[in-house]
Coordinates of C-alpha atoms and ligand atoms in Angstrom, one line a residue:
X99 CA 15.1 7.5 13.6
X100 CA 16.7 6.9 10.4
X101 CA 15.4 4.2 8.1
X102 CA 17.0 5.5 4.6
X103 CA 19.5 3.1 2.8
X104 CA 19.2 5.1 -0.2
X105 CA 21.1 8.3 -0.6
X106 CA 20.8 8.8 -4.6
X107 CA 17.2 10.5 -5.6
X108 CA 16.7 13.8 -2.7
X109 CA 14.0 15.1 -4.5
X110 CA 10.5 14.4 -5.8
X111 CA 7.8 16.7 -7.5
X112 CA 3.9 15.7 -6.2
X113 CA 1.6 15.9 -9.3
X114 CA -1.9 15.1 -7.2
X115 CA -4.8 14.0 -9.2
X116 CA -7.2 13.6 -6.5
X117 CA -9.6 15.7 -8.1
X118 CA -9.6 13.4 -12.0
X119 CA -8.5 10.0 -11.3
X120 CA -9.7 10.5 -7.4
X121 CA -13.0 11.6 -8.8
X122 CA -13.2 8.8 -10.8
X123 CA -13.8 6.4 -7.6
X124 CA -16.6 4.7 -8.7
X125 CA -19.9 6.8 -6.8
X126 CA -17.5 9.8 -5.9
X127 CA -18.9 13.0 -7.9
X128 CA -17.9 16.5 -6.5
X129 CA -19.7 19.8 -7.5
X130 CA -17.7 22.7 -8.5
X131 CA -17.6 23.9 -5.2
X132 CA -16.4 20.8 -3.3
X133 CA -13.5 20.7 -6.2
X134 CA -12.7 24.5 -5.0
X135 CA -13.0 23.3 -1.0
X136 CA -10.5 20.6 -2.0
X137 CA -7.8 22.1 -4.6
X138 CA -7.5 25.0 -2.1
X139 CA -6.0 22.3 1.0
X140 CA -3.9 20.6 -1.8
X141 CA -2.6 24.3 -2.5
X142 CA -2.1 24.5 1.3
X143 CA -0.6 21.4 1.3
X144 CA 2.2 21.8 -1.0
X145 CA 1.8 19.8 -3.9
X146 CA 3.7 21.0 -6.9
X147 CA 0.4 20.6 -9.5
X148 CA -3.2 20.0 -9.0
X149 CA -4.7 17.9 -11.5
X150 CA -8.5 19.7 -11.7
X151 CA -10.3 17.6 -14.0
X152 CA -11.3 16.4 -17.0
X153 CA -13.2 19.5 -18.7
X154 CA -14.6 17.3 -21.5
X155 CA -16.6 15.2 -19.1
X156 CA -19.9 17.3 -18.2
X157 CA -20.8 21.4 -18.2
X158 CA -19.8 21.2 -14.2
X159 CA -16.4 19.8 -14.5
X160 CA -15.7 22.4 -17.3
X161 CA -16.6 25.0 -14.6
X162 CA -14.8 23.7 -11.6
X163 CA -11.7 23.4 -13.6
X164 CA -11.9 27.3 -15.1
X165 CA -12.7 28.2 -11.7
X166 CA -9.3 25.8 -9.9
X167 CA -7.5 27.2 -12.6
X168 CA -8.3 31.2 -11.7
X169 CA -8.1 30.7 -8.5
X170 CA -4.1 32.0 -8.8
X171 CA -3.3 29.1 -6.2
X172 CA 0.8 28.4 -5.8
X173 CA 0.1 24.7 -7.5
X174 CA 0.1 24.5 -10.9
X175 CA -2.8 23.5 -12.3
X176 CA -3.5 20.8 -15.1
X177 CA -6.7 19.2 -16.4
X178 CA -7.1 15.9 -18.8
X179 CA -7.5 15.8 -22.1
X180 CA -7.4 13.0 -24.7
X181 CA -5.1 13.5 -27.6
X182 CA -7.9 14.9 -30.0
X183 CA -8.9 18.4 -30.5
X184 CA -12.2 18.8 -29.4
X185 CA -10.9 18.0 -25.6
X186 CA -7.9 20.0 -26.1
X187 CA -10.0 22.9 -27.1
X188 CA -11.2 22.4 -23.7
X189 CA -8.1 23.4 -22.1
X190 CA -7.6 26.2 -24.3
X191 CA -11.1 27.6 -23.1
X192 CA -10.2 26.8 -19.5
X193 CA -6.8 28.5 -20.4
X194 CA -5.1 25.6 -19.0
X195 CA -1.5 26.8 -19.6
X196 CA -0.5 22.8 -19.0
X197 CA -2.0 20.2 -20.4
X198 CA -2.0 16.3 -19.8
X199 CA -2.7 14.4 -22.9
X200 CA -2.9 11.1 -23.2
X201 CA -3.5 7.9 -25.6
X202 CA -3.6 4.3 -25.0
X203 CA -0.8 2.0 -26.4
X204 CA -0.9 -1.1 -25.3
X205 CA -2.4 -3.5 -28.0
X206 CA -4.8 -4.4 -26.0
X207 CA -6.3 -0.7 -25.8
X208 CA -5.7 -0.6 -29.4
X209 CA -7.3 -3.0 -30.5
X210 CA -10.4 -3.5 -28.5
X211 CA -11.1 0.0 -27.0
X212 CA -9.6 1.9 -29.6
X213 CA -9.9 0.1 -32.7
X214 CA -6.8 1.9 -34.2
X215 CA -3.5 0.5 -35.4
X216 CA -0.6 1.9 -33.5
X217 CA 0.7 3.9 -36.4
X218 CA -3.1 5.2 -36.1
X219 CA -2.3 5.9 -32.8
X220 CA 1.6 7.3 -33.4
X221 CA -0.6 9.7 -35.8
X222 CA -3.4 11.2 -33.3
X223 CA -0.4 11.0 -30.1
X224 CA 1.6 13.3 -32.6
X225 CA -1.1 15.9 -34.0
X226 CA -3.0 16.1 -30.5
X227 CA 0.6 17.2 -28.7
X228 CA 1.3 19.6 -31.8
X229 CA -2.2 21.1 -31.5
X230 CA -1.7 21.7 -27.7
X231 CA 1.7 23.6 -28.2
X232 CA 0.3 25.3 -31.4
X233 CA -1.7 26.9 -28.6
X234 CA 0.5 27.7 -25.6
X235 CA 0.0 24.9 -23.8
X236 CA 2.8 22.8 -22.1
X237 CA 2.2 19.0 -22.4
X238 CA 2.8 15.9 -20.3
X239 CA 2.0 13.2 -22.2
X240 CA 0.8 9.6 -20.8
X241 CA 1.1 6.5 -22.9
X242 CA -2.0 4.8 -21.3
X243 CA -1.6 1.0 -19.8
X244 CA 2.4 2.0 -20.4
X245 CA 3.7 -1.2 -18.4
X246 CA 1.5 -3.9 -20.9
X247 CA 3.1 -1.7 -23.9
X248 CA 5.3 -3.9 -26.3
X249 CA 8.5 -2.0 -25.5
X250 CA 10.3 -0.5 -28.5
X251 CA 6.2 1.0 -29.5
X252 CA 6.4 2.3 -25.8
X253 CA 9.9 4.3 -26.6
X254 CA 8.5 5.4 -29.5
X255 CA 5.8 6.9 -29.2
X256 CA 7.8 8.9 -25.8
X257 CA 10.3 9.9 -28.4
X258 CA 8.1 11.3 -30.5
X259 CA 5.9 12.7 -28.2
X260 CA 9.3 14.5 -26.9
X261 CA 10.4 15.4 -30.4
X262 CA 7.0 17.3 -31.2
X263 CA 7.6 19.5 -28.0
X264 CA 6.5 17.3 -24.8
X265 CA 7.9 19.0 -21.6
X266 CA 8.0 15.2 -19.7
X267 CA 6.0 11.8 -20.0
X268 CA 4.0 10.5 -17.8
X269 CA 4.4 5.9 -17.5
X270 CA 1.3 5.0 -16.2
X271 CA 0.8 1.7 -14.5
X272 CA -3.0 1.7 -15.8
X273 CA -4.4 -1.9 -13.7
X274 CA -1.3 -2.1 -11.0
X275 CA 0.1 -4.9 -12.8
X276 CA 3.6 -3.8 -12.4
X277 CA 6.3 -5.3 -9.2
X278 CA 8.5 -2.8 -8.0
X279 CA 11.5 -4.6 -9.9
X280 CA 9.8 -4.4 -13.5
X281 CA 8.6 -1.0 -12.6
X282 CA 12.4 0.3 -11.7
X283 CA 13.9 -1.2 -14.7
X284 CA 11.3 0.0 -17.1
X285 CA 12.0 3.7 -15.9
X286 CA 15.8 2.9 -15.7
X287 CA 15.5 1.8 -19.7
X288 CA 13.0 5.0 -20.6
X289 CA 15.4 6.8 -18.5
X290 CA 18.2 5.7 -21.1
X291 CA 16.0 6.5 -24.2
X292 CA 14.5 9.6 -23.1
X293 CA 15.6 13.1 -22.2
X294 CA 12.9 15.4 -20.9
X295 CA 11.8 14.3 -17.2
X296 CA 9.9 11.4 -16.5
X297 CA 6.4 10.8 -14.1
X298 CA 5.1 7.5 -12.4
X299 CA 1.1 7.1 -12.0
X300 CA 0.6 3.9 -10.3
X301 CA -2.6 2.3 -9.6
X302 CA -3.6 0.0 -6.5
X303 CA -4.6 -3.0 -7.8
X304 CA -2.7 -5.6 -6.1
X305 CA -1.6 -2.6 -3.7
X306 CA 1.6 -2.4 -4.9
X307 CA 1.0 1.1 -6.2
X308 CA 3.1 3.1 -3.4
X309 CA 5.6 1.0 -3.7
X310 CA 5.6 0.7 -7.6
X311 CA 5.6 4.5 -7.7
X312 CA 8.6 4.5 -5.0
X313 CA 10.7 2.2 -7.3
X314 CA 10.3 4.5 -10.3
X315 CA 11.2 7.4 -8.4
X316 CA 14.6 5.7 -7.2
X317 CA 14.8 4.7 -10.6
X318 CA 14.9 8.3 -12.3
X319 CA 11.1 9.5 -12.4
X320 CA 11.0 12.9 -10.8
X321 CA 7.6 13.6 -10.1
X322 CA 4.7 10.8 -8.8
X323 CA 1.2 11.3 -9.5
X324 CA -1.2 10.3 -6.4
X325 CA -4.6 10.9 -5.0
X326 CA -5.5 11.7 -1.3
X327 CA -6.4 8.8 0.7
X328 CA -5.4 6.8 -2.4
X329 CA -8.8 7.4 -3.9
X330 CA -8.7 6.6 -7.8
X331 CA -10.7 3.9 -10.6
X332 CA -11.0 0.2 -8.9
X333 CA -8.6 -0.4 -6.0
X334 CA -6.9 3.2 -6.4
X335 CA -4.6 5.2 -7.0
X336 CA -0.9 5.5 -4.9
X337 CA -2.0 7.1 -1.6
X338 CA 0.2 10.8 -1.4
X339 CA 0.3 10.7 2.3
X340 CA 1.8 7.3 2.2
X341 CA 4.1 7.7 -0.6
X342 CA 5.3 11.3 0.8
X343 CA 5.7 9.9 4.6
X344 CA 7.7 6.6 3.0
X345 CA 9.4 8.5 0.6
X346 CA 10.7 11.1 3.4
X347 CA 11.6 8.8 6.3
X348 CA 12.6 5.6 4.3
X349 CA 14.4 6.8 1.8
X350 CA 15.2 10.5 2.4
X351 CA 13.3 11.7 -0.9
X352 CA 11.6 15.4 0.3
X353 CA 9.5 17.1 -1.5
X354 CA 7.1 20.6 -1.1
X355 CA 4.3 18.7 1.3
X356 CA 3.7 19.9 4.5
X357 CA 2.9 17.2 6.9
X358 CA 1.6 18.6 9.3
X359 CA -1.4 18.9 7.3
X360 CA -1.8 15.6 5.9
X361 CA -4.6 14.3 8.5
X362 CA -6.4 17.4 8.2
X363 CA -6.2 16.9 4.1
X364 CA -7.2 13.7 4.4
X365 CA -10.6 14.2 5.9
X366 CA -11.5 17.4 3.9
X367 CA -11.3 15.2 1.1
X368 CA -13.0 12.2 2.8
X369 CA -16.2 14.0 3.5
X370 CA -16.6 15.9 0.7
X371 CA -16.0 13.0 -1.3
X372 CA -18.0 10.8 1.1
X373 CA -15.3 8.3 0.7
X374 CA -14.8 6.5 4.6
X375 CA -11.5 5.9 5.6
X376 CA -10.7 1.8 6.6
X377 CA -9.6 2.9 9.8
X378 CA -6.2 0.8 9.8
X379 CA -5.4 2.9 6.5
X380 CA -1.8 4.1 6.8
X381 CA -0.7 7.6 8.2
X382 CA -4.3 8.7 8.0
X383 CA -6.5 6.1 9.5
X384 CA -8.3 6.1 12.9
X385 CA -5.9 3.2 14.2
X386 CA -2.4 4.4 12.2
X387 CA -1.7 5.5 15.7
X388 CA -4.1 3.5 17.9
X389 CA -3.0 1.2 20.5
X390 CA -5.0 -1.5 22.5
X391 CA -3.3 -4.2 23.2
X392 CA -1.5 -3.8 26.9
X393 CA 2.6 -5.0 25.7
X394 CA 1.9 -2.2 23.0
X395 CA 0.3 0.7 25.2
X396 CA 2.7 -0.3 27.9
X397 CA 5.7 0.1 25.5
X398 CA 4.1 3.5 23.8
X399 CA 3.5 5.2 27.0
X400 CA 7.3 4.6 27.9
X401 CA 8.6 5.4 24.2
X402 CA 6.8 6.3 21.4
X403 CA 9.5 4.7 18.9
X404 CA 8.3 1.1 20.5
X405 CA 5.6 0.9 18.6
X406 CA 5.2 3.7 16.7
X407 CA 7.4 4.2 13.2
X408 CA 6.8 8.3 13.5
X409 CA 5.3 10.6 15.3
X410 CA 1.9 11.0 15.1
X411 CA 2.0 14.8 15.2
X412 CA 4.1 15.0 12.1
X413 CA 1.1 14.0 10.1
X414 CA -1.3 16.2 12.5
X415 CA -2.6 13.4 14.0
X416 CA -2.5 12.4 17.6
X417 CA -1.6 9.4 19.3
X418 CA -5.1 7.2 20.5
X419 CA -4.9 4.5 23.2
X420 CA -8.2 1.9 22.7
X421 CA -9.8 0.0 25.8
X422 CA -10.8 -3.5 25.0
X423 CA -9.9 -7.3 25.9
X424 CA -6.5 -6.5 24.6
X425 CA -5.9 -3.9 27.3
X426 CA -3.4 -3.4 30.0
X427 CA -3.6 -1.1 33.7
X428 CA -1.1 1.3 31.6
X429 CA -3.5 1.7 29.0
X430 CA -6.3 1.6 30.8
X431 CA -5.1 4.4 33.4
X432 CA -3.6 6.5 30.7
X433 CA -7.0 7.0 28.9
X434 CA -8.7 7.2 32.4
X435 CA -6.4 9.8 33.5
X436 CA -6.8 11.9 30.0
X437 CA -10.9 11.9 30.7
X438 CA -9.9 13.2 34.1
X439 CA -9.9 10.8 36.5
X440 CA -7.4 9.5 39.2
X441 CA -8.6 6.3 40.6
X442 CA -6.8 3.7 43.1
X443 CA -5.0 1.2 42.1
X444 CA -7.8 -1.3 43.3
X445 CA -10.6 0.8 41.3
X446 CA -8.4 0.9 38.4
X447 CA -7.9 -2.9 38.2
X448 CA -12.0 -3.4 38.9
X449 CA -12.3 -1.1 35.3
X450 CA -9.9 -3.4 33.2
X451 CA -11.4 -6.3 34.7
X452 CA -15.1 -4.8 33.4
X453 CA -13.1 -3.5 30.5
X454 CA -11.9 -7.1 29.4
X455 CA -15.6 -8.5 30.0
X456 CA -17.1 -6.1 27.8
X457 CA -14.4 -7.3 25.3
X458 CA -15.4 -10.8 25.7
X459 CA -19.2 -10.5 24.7
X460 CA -17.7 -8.7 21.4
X461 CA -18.2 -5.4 22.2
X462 CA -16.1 -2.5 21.4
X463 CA -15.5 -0.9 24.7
X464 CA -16.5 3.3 23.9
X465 CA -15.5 5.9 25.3
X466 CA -18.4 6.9 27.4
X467 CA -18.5 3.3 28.4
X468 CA -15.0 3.7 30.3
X469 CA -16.4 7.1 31.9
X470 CA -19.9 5.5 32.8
X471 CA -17.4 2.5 34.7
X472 CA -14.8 4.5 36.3
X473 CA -17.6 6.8 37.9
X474 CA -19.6 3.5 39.2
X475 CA -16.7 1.6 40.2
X476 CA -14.9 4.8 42.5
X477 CA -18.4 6.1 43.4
X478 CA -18.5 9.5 41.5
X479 CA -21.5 11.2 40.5
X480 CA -22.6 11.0 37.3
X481 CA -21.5 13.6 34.5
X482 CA -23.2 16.5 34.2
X483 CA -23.7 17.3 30.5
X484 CA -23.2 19.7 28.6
X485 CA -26.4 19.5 25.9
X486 CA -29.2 18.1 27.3
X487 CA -32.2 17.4 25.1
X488 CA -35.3 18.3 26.6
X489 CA -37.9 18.2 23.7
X490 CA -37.9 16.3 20.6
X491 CA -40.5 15.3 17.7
X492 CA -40.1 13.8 15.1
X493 CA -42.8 13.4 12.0
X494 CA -42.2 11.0 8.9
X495 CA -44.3 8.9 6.8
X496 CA -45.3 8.5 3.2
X497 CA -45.4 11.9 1.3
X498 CA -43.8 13.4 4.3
X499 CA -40.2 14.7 4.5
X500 CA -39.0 13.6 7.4
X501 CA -38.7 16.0 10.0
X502 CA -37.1 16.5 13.7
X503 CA -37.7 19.2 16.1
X504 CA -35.3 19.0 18.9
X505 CA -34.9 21.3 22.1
X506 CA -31.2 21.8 23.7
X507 CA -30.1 23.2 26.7
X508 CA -26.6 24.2 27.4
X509 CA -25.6 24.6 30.9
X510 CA -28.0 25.9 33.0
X511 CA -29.6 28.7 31.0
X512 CA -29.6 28.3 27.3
X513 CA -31.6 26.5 25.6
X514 CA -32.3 26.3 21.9
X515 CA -35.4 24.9 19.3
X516 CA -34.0 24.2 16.0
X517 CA -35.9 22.3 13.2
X518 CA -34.4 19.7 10.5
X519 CA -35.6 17.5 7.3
X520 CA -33.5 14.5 6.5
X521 CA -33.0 11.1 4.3
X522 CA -35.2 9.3 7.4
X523 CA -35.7 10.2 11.0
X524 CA -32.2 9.4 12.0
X525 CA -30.7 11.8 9.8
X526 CA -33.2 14.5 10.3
X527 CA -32.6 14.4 14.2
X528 CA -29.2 14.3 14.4
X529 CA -28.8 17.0 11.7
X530 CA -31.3 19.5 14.0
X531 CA -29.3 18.3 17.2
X532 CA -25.7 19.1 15.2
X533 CA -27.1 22.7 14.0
X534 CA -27.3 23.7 18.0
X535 CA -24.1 21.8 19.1
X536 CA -22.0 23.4 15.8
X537 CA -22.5 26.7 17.7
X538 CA -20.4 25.5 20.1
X539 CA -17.8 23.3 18.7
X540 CA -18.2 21.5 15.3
X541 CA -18.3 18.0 15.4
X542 CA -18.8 15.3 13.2
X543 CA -20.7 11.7 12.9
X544 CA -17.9 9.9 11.3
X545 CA -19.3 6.2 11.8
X546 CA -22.5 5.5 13.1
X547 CA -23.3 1.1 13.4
X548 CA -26.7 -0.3 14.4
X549 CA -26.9 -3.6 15.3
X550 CA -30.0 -5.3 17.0
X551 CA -29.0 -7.1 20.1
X552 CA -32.5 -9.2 19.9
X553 CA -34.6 -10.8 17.2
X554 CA -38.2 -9.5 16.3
X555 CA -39.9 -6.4 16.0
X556 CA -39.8 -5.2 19.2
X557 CA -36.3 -5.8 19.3
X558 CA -33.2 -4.0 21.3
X559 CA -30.8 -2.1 19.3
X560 CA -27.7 -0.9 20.0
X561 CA -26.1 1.8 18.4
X562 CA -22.5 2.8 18.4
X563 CA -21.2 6.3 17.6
X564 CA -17.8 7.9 16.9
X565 CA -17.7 11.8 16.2
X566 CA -14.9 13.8 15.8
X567 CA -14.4 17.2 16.2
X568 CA -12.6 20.2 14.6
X569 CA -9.3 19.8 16.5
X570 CA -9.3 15.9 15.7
X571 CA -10.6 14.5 19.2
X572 CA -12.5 11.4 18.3
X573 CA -15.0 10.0 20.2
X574 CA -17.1 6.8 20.5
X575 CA -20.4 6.3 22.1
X576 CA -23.8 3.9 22.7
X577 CA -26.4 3.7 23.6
X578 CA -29.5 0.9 23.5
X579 CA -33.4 0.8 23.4
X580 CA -36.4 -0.4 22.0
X581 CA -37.0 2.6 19.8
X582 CA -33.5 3.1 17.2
X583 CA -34.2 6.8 16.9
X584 CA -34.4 7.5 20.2
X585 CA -31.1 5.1 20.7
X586 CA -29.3 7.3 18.1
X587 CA -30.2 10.2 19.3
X588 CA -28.9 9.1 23.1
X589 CA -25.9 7.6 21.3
X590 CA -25.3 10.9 19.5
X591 CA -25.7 13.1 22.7
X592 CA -23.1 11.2 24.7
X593 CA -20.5 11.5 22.3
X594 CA -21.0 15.0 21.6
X595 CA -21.0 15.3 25.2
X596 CA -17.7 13.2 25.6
X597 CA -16.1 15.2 23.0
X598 CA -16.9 18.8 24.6
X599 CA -15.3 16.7 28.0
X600 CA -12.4 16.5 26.1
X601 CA -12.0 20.0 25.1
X602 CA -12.8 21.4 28.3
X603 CA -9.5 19.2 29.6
X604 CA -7.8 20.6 27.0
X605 CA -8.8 24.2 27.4
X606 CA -7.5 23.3 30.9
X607 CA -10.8 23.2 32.8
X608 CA -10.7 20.8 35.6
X609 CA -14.3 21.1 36.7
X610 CA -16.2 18.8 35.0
X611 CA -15.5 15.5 37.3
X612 CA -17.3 16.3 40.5
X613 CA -17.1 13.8 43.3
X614 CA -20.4 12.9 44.7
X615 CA -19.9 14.1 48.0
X616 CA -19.6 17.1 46.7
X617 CA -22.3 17.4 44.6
X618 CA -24.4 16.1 47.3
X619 CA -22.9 18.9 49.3
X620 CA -23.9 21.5 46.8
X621 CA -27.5 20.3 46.9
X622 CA -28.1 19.9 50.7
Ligands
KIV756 O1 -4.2 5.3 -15.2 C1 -4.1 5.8 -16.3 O2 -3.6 5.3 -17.3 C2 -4.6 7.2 -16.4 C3 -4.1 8.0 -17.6 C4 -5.2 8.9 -18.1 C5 -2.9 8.8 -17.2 O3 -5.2 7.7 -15.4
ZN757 ZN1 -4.9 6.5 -13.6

């Protein structure tokens, strides 16, 4: 489907700067090698230049950017540097062949970060850029907080960062305080003054950033700068899979990015970063293509283009249908029928109807939940599993590192002791139960919720899982008890369990959903 009622700008450069103004999330810190992990799926990716770092910040980001920058990826690789010589000669070590300087100009920086005049400023802008070229380096130069700049100081100091040898400028919308319409006609205007090419970095703040950095582009700006799950200082940076997907199929702007690999991208960088996704983030959330209400299922399972603006595979993501108090038969069946089963009509409506009461005492209705009702309600056997655990201790205490030992059988003959230390108990236990089940297929804790169902110390607690596994199945489980190790550990299991279910399905095993009379026919 065609959205595009622009036809003028075909073509946009991605400059991504997950790894500087990404890093700069407020608690995000990568070591040299997570910054390696992550410029290599950028490279994958397509993105025209990797931003590494800033190499004047500590020893380690010195190191990760020399490393990016010899890793002879396709990307072309930049690091930050301010417009003085002592960060430039950083680049110069990391033989950074292009640089991005930058100085503040607003009079706001001036005067109260700063405390320079703007001819002060004019000065360092002019002898930094000359420096950089003196020494081989290309520059793009940024005029800090661009969009609170007094406009003729802004023009200026692009002119003359273009008259001392600046390959392109960079406007950045430092706090997000720009609107689309102020942001277009400011790039038109620099557009007019200016004749090397011009980049947009947008920032998040009143999340206006993707489409701040959309307007600029229409506007004349040939490259955007944007982070990975629009990570970035306060609110954020423009998100790149939402600027590339809106750019492509709303206005027909391409550009180098393989899609396909934007999901995938997405979560590299959200573990290593430890950053979590809100899961109705768009393109890459959990729910960007979830469905539970029934009219919305109901119109997805007939045609996709209902209810969903593009395909979920183009992003290498995959279509999820969620059972709750929204849900319809359609939905319900279609998830039913993807774990395996093929119920009546009557058992199927007995499931919603448990489906829907789960739903109304506030509970998310899991995935092993629906499994667990569709085998009581049509009278199949339970599941077998595929990891049992069969011995488990777990030691912690003051002055001890807490420590799990866990035994695991798969199937009926192997079986596996593995030992873990942790944060707590809970981490320690799941981390010796993952080491065994990795073997098999890797999967991942991606949201794990304790609440306590009762008051006091003896209290029930129910814990709620979702994992998700290499090929991007995603899973939820839960379980209750007494004891909240033992119900993450139960909670764990099931949907580790669940999510090898799945796989089996897809490697096209039919086995695993016995019907009781069988099984009691196996064991008579
Ligand atoms: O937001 C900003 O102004 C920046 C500059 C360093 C380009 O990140
Ligand atoms: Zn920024």
């Amino acid at each position: 489907m065609d959205y595009s009622p622009y036809q003028s700008v075909s073509k946009v450069r991605i400059f991504d700067t997950t790894l500087r103004d990404g890093e700069q999330t407020p608690g995000v810190s990568l070591t040299a090698d997570n910054k390696v992990e992550i410029a290599k799926s950028l490279d994958r990716l397509g993105v025209d230049v990797i931003e590494a770092g800033f190499p004047v910040v500590s020893e380690g980001e010195y190191d990760a950017v020399k490393r990016i920058n010899k890793l002879g990826l396709s990307s072309q690789i930049t690091a930050l540097s301010r417009v003085d010589k002592a960060d430039i000669d950083k680049l110069i070590d990391c033989d950074i062949s292009y640089g991005h300087l930058f100085i503040a100009t607003s009079d706001l920086h001036l005067q109260y970060k700063l405390k320079i005049s703007r001819e002060k400023a004019l000065e360092s802008e002019i002898a930094g850029i000359e420096y950089a070229k003196a020494h081989g380096i290309k520059v793009e130069f940024s005029a800090e907080d661009a969009t609170r700049t007094e406009r003729d100081f802004l023009v200026k100091a692009f002119r003359e960062a273009e008259r001392v040898g600046a390959e392109r400028i960079n406007v950045p919308d430092t706090v997000g305080t720009s609107t689309p319409e102020r942001f277009a006609e400011l790039i038109r205007y620099l557009k007019s003054q200016i004749r090397i090419p011009i980049s947009v970095h947008c920032h998040d703040d009143y999340g206006l950033a993707v489409a701040n950095s959309l307007a600029g582009v229409n506007a004349g700006a040939d490259q955007a700068h944007v982070t990975i799950n629009g990570l970035g200082e306060r609110a954020g940076n423009a998100s790149l899979e939402e600027f590339v997907m809106a750019a492509s199929r709303l206005y027909s702007i391409e550009c180098r990015i393989k899609t396909k690999l934007l999901y995938e991208t997405s979560r590299t960088v959200s573990k290593l970063t430890r950053v979590l996704l809100q899961p109705n983030k768009a393109i890459v959330g959990e729910n960007a293509f979830g469905h539970e209400s029934g009219i919305h299922t109901h119109g997805v399972l007939n045609m996709p283009a209902t209810y969903e603006p593009m395909e979920p595979e183009l992003v290498g993501a995959s279509r999820r249908i969620q059972a709750g108090k929204h849900a319809g038969t359609h939905g319900v069946y279609s998830q039913l029928k993807s774990l395996g089963f093929n119920l009546t009509s009557d058992e199927l409506k007995k499931v919603v109807q448990k489906v829907k009461e789960i739903g109304d005492q506030g509970k998310p209705v899991t995935d092993s939940d629906l499994d667990r009702l569709a085998r009581e309600i049509s009278g199949l056997a339970k599941r077998d599993s595929y990891f049992k655990i069969t011995d488990l201790a777990i030691i912690t205490g003051i002055n001890t590192v807490p420590t799990a030992s866990v035994r695991l059988a798969f199937g009926n003959n192997d079986s596996t002791t593995t030992a873990q230390t942790g944060v707590g108990p809970v981490d320690a236990v799941l981390k010796a139960i993952s080491q065994v089940t990795d073997r098999y297929a890797k999967v991942t804790l991606r949201e794990y919720r304790i609440e306590a169902v009762s008051g006091g110390t003896d209290a029930e607690a129910e814990v709620l899982v979702k994992v998700e596994d290499d090929r991007g199945n995603v899973c939820s489980a839960s379980a209750a008890g007494q004891d909240i190790v033992m119900a993450s550990v139960y909670a764990m299991m099931s949907g580790i369990n669940e999510t090898m279910l799945r796989r089996s399905r897809q490697d096209g095993n039919q086995e695993i959903v016995r019907p009781a009379q069988t099984i009691a026919a196996m064991t008579s």
